[in-house]
Tab-separated table of C-alpha atoms in Angstrom:
chain	number	residue	atom	x	y	z
A	1	MET	CA	7.767	26.340	-31.954
A	2	GLY	CA	8.775	29.911	-30.443
A	3	VAL	CA	6.374	31.966	-28.199
A	4	LEU	CA	2.995	31.110	-27.537
A	5	PRO	CA	0.808	33.810	-25.991
A	6	VAL	CA	-1.416	32.645	-22.914
A	7	PRO	CA	-5.051	34.065	-23.458
A	8	ALA	CA	-5.651	36.901	-21.172
A	9	GLU	CA	-8.662	35.373	-19.486
A	10	VAL	CA	-6.529	32.286	-18.468
A	11	CYS	CA	-5.919	32.615	-14.504
A	12	ALA	CA	-5.029	28.829	-13.819
A	13	ILE	CA	-2.797	26.273	-15.659
A	14	LEU	CA	-3.708	22.602	-15.432
A	15	LEU	CA	-0.735	20.234	-16.169
A	16	ASP	CA	-0.463	16.668	-17.144
A	17	ILE	CA	2.745	14.781	-15.821
A	18	GLU	CA	3.769	11.990	-18.119
A	19	GLY	CA	5.435	13.402	-21.190
A	20	THR	CA	4.667	16.989	-20.136
A	21	THR	CA	6.545	17.786	-16.430
A	22	THR	CA	8.367	14.437	-16.463
A	23	PRO	CA	9.878	12.166	-19.252
A	24	ILE	CA	7.859	9.179	-20.257
A	25	ALA	CA	10.911	7.206	-19.936
A	26	PHE	CA	10.980	7.789	-15.995
A	27	VAL	CA	7.524	6.452	-15.931
A	28	GLN	CA	7.791	3.581	-18.159
A	29	GLU	CA	11.260	2.369	-17.308
A	30	THR	CA	11.544	3.266	-13.611
A	31	LEU	CA	8.094	3.518	-12.024
A	32	PHE	CA	6.445	0.768	-13.694
A	33	PRO	CA	8.960	-1.586	-13.720
A	34	TYR	CA	9.456	-1.127	-9.929
A	35	ILE	CA	6.085	-2.210	-9.479
A	36	LYS	CA	6.382	-5.218	-11.425
A	37	ASP	CA	9.764	-6.333	-10.193
A	38	ASN	CA	8.696	-5.736	-6.369
A	39	VAL	CA	4.807	-6.136	-5.932
A	40	LYS	CA	5.284	-10.069	-4.538
A	41	GLU	CA	7.946	-8.862	-2.075
A	42	TYR	CA	5.650	-5.666	-0.971
A	43	LEU	CA	2.469	-7.911	-0.290
A	44	ARG	CA	4.590	-10.657	1.674
A	45	ALA	CA	6.011	-7.718	3.936
A	46	HIS	CA	2.974	-5.677	4.307
A	47	TRP	CA	0.105	-8.389	4.071
A	48	GLU	CA	-1.202	-8.088	7.674
A	49	GLU	CA	-1.282	-4.339	7.556
A	50	GLU	CA	-4.683	-2.877	7.190
A	51	GLU	CA	-3.698	-0.666	4.478
A	52	CYS	CA	-2.445	-3.614	2.411
A	53	GLN	CA	-5.583	-5.675	3.210
A	54	ARG	CA	-7.824	-2.614	1.767
A	55	ASP	CA	-5.800	-2.357	-1.344
A	56	VAL	CA	-6.098	-6.245	-1.913
A	57	GLY	CA	-9.959	-5.956	-1.199
A	58	LEU	CA	-10.196	-3.270	-3.914
A	59	LEU	CA	-8.173	-5.289	-6.545
A	60	ARG	CA	-10.620	-8.177	-5.830
A	61	LYS	CA	-13.614	-5.983	-6.391
A	62	GLN	CA	-12.008	-5.090	-9.462
A	63	ALA	CA	-11.255	-8.583	-10.670
A	64	GLN	CA	-14.772	-9.291	-9.936
A	65	GLU	CA	-15.936	-6.443	-12.233
A	66	ASP	CA	-13.507	-7.664	-14.747
A	67	SER	CA	-14.477	-11.290	-14.696
A	68	SER	CA	-15.781	-11.356	-18.407
A	69	LEU	CA	-12.775	-9.767	-19.764
A	70	ASP	CA	-10.497	-11.979	-21.921
A	71	GLY	CA	-7.336	-12.962	-19.814
A	72	ALA	CA	-8.666	-11.559	-16.557
A	73	VAL	CA	-7.210	-12.951	-13.333
A	74	PRO	CA	-9.414	-13.738	-10.377
A	75	ILE	CA	-8.206	-13.188	-6.796
A	76	PRO	CA	-9.573	-15.764	-4.311
A	77	LEU	CA	-10.624	-15.110	-0.628
A	78	GLU	CA	-8.497	-16.685	1.782
A	79	SER	CA	-10.072	-19.415	3.568
A	80	GLY	CA	-7.939	-18.772	6.814
A	81	SER	CA	-4.999	-21.148	7.135
A	82	GLY	CA	-1.807	-22.089	5.867
A	83	GLU	CA	1.298	-20.572	4.335
A	84	GLU	CA	0.776	-22.529	0.877
A	85	GLU	CA	-2.852	-20.926	0.431
A	86	LEU	CA	-1.440	-17.401	1.323
A	87	GLU	CA	1.083	-17.674	-1.383
A	88	ARG	CA	-1.395	-18.732	-3.907
A	89	VAL	CA	-3.646	-15.612	-3.083
A	90	ILE	CA	-0.606	-13.201	-3.196
A	91	GLN	CA	0.250	-14.884	-6.425
A	92	ALA	CA	-3.060	-14.189	-7.650
A	93	VAL	CA	-2.702	-10.517	-6.692
A	94	VAL	CA	0.786	-10.310	-8.521
A	95	ASP	CA	-0.617	-11.964	-11.557
A	96	ASN	CA	-3.847	-9.668	-11.662
A	97	VAL	CA	-1.500	-6.602	-11.245
A	98	HIS	CA	0.653	-7.927	-14.144
A	99	TRP	CA	-2.317	-8.150	-16.397
A	100	GLN	CA	-3.894	-4.825	-15.565
A	101	MET	CA	-0.440	-3.259	-16.166
A	102	SER	CA	0.020	-5.055	-19.484
A	103	LEU	CA	-3.129	-3.332	-20.633
A	104	ASP	CA	-2.030	0.109	-19.427
A	105	ARG	CA	-5.375	0.012	-17.371
A	106	LYS	CA	-5.921	2.952	-15.040
A	107	THR	CA	-8.415	1.503	-12.657
A	108	THR	CA	-8.505	3.285	-9.071
A	109	ALA	CA	-7.787	-0.333	-7.493
A	110	LEU	CA	-4.267	-0.623	-9.406
A	111	LYS	CA	-3.405	3.067	-8.962
A	112	GLN	CA	-4.022	2.988	-5.119
A	113	LEU	CA	-1.505	-0.177	-4.628
A	114	GLN	CA	0.948	1.346	-6.973
A	115	GLY	CA	0.665	4.734	-5.029
A	116	HIS	CA	1.338	2.827	-1.644
A	117	MET	CA	4.279	1.035	-3.115
A	118	TRP	CA	5.697	4.011	-4.760
A	119	ARG	CA	5.399	5.778	-1.234
A	120	ALA	CA	7.587	3.306	0.112
A	121	ALA	CA	10.160	3.437	-2.618
A	122	TYR	CA	10.521	7.282	-2.563
A	123	ALA	CA	10.698	7.426	1.450
A	124	THR	CA	13.729	4.958	1.098
A	125	GLY	CA	15.274	6.745	-1.533
A	126	HIS	CA	15.053	3.972	-4.219
A	127	VAL	CA	13.200	6.260	-6.642
A	128	LYS	CA	13.387	10.109	-7.163
A	129	GLY	CA	10.981	11.926	-9.438
A	130	GLU	CA	12.164	13.161	-12.606
A	131	ILE	CA	11.394	16.520	-13.760
A	132	PHE	CA	12.199	18.615	-16.977
A	133	GLU	CA	14.552	21.256	-16.071
A	134	ASP	CA	12.352	23.936	-17.726
A	135	VAL	CA	9.395	23.249	-15.191
A	136	VAL	CA	10.395	24.646	-12.153
A	137	PRO	CA	11.436	27.896	-13.194
A	138	ALA	CA	8.586	28.463	-15.483
A	139	ILE	CA	6.150	27.537	-12.690
A	140	ARG	CA	7.860	29.904	-10.346
A	141	LYS	CA	7.289	32.623	-12.982
A	142	TRP	CA	3.715	31.701	-13.737
A	143	ARG	CA	2.951	31.964	-9.714
A	144	GLU	CA	4.903	35.314	-9.287
A	145	ALA	CA	2.466	36.620	-12.332
A	146	GLY	CA	-0.593	35.443	-10.339
A	147	MET	CA	-1.438	32.329	-11.919
A	148	LYS	CA	-2.718	29.116	-10.041
A	149	VAL	CA	-1.131	25.766	-11.123
A	150	TYR	CA	-2.689	22.366	-10.904
A	151	ILE	CA	-1.867	18.860	-11.830
A	152	TYR	CA	-4.256	16.401	-13.569
A	153	SER	CA	-2.954	12.937	-14.040
A	154	SER	CA	-4.156	9.399	-14.371
A	155	GLY	CA	-1.888	8.428	-11.640
A	156	SER	CA	-3.313	8.845	-7.895
A	157	VAL	CA	-3.064	12.324	-6.150
A	158	GLU	CA	-1.017	10.291	-3.701
A	159	ALA	CA	1.452	9.160	-6.345
A	160	GLN	CA	1.577	12.839	-7.859
A	161	LYS	CA	2.607	14.232	-4.646
A	162	LEU	CA	5.316	11.555	-4.116
A	163	LEU	CA	6.772	12.498	-7.526
A	164	PHE	CA	6.929	16.204	-6.815
A	165	GLY	CA	7.586	15.783	-3.107
A	166	TYR	CA	10.745	13.361	-3.745
A	167	SER	CA	11.799	14.972	-6.950
A	168	THR	CA	15.241	15.560	-8.500
A	169	GLU	CA	14.540	19.114	-7.881
A	170	GLY	CA	13.744	18.441	-4.244
A	171	ASP	CA	10.457	19.018	-2.611
A	172	ILE	CA	8.434	21.046	-5.192
A	173	LEU	CA	4.781	20.510	-3.725
A	174	GLU	CA	4.253	24.210	-2.756
A	175	LEU	CA	4.345	24.991	-6.552
A	176	PHE	CA	0.946	23.390	-6.894
A	177	ASP	CA	-2.507	24.710	-5.846
A	178	GLY	CA	-4.072	21.329	-6.173
A	179	HIS	CA	-3.975	17.868	-7.745
A	180	PHE	CA	-6.708	15.839	-9.613
A	181	ASP	CA	-6.742	12.190	-10.611
A	182	THR	CA	-9.296	9.957	-12.451
A	183	LYS	CA	-11.774	10.061	-9.323
A	184	ILE	CA	-12.682	13.639	-10.930
A	185	GLY	CA	-13.215	11.651	-14.308
A	186	PRO	CA	-11.281	10.036	-17.374
A	187	LYS	CA	-8.988	12.550	-19.026
A	188	VAL	CA	-10.413	11.860	-22.329
A	189	GLU	CA	-13.889	13.120	-21.432
A	190	SER	CA	-14.942	16.641	-21.523
A	191	GLU	CA	-16.948	16.532	-18.395
A	192	SER	CA	-13.888	15.796	-16.316
A	193	TYR	CA	-12.582	19.441	-17.100
A	194	ARG	CA	-15.776	21.002	-16.399
A	195	ARG	CA	-15.749	19.324	-13.008
A	196	ILE	CA	-12.097	20.710	-12.552
A	197	ALA	CA	-13.054	24.148	-13.268
A	198	ALA	CA	-16.155	24.041	-10.728
A	199	SER	CA	-13.682	22.580	-8.234
A	200	ILE	CA	-11.161	25.334	-8.695
A	201	GLY	CA	-13.935	27.979	-8.825
A	202	CYS	CA	-13.580	29.352	-12.695
A	203	ALA	CA	-14.811	28.949	-15.777
A	204	THR	CA	-13.353	26.438	-18.200
A	205	ASN	CA	-11.970	29.187	-20.490
A	206	ASN	CA	-9.846	30.467	-17.554
A	207	ILE	CA	-7.847	27.330	-17.641
A	208	LEU	CA	-5.005	26.404	-20.012
A	209	PHE	CA	-4.496	22.851	-20.125
A	210	LEU	CA	-1.050	21.401	-21.005
A	211	THR	CA	-0.726	17.713	-22.085
A	212	ASP	CA	1.128	15.418	-24.781
A	213	VAL	CA	-1.828	13.485	-25.707
A	214	PRO	CA	-4.252	14.804	-28.406
A	215	ARG	CA	-7.236	12.868	-27.288
A	216	GLU	CA	-6.925	14.678	-23.737
A	217	ALA	CA	-6.479	17.884	-25.696
A	218	ASN	CA	-9.531	17.146	-27.665
A	219	ALA	CA	-11.681	16.418	-24.709
A	220	ALA	CA	-10.507	19.793	-22.676
A	221	GLU	CA	-11.110	21.840	-25.910
A	222	GLU	CA	-14.675	20.119	-26.111
A	223	ALA	CA	-15.335	21.918	-22.561
A	224	ASP	CA	-14.119	25.186	-23.632
A	225	THR	CA	-10.835	24.966	-21.934
A	226	HIS	CA	-7.480	26.492	-23.548
A	227	VAL	CA	-5.025	23.719	-24.754
A	228	ALA	CA	-1.524	23.562	-25.800
A	229	VAL	CA	0.176	20.200	-26.909
A	230	VAL	CA	3.700	19.367	-25.399
A	231	ILE	CA	6.333	18.023	-27.490
A	232	ARG	CA	8.959	16.226	-25.476
A	233	PRO	CA	11.756	13.822	-26.151
A	234	GLY	CA	10.279	10.304	-26.048
A	235	ASN	CA	6.730	11.341	-26.578
A	236	ALA	CA	4.543	9.809	-29.209
A	237	GLY	CA	4.565	11.414	-32.388
A	238	LEU	CA	1.807	13.837	-33.851
A	239	THR	CA	0.007	13.623	-37.039
A	240	ASP	CA	0.426	16.398	-39.694
A	241	ASP	CA	-3.162	17.259	-38.837
A	242	GLU	CA	-2.476	17.239	-35.030
A	243	LYS	CA	0.584	19.576	-35.626
A	244	SER	CA	-1.411	22.070	-37.678
A	245	TYR	CA	-4.380	21.957	-35.599
A	246	TYR	CA	-3.007	22.431	-31.917
A	247	SER	CA	-0.944	25.077	-30.389
A	248	LEU	CA	2.684	23.282	-29.717
A	249	ILE	CA	5.459	23.848	-27.265
A	250	SER	CA	8.314	21.988	-26.433
A	251	SER	CA	9.331	23.882	-23.164
A	252	PHE	CA	7.251	25.556	-20.562
A	253	THR	CA	9.561	28.612	-21.275
A	254	GLU	CA	7.653	29.117	-24.669
A	255	LEU	CA	4.519	30.241	-22.769
A	256	PHE	CA	4.209	34.097	-22.903
A	257	LEU	CA	1.802	35.132	-20.238
A	258	PRO	CA	-0.098	38.374	-20.417
A	259	SER	CA	1.153	41.327	-18.258
A	260	SER	CA	-0.232	40.944	-14.614
A	261	THR	CA	-0.122	44.705	-14.344
């Protein structure tokens, strides 16, 4: 793939996480299974806490919005008494979470609960965020050259900060100037990239977005954002048309920054 020159007008690099900074396998084989395997135990342990009740409230509201969808799992209200009834409600939340995850949904309600569960897992050392080895040295170099570096992921900002705060490279949160999640908009909609540019305080063509997903790359490009598609082990394959159309890199070291002098 060789060297990819970064356009001179770029002053900010926007990074996807899964398949870009972090192996897809870590997300698919570590993070998501942790939620599925531990959600019932987590709910039982934290049920009375205000944060957990807020999470369940959001999930219940989402379940109401989803009621017309095939296979949707409702979450009943507690009527107030009995261990048996509590178990029934908790099981409904578990079933709802499993259903949403089986469809790879990215609802704020699901992401919020996942973020809180991962926080506990990272803090206790059960999970460490995996980072490709080229990522940290490259970002340090970009920052030395005056680049701003931001994260944009469908995972919540809290989940992003946990991954980078408790990573295999240690706490590397200092490397990032800001974080965005789907609260700013879906990654496959061009308007999201305009909002990010406005939030950063620059034009969309001052941003280079690195992602492994062509649909996201296309949305960013429609907003006049520069794009490179990242090829990593385990990522979904690209079509011949995508390979010929997009700028491709297999390592962050392949980006060549214009002289900052």
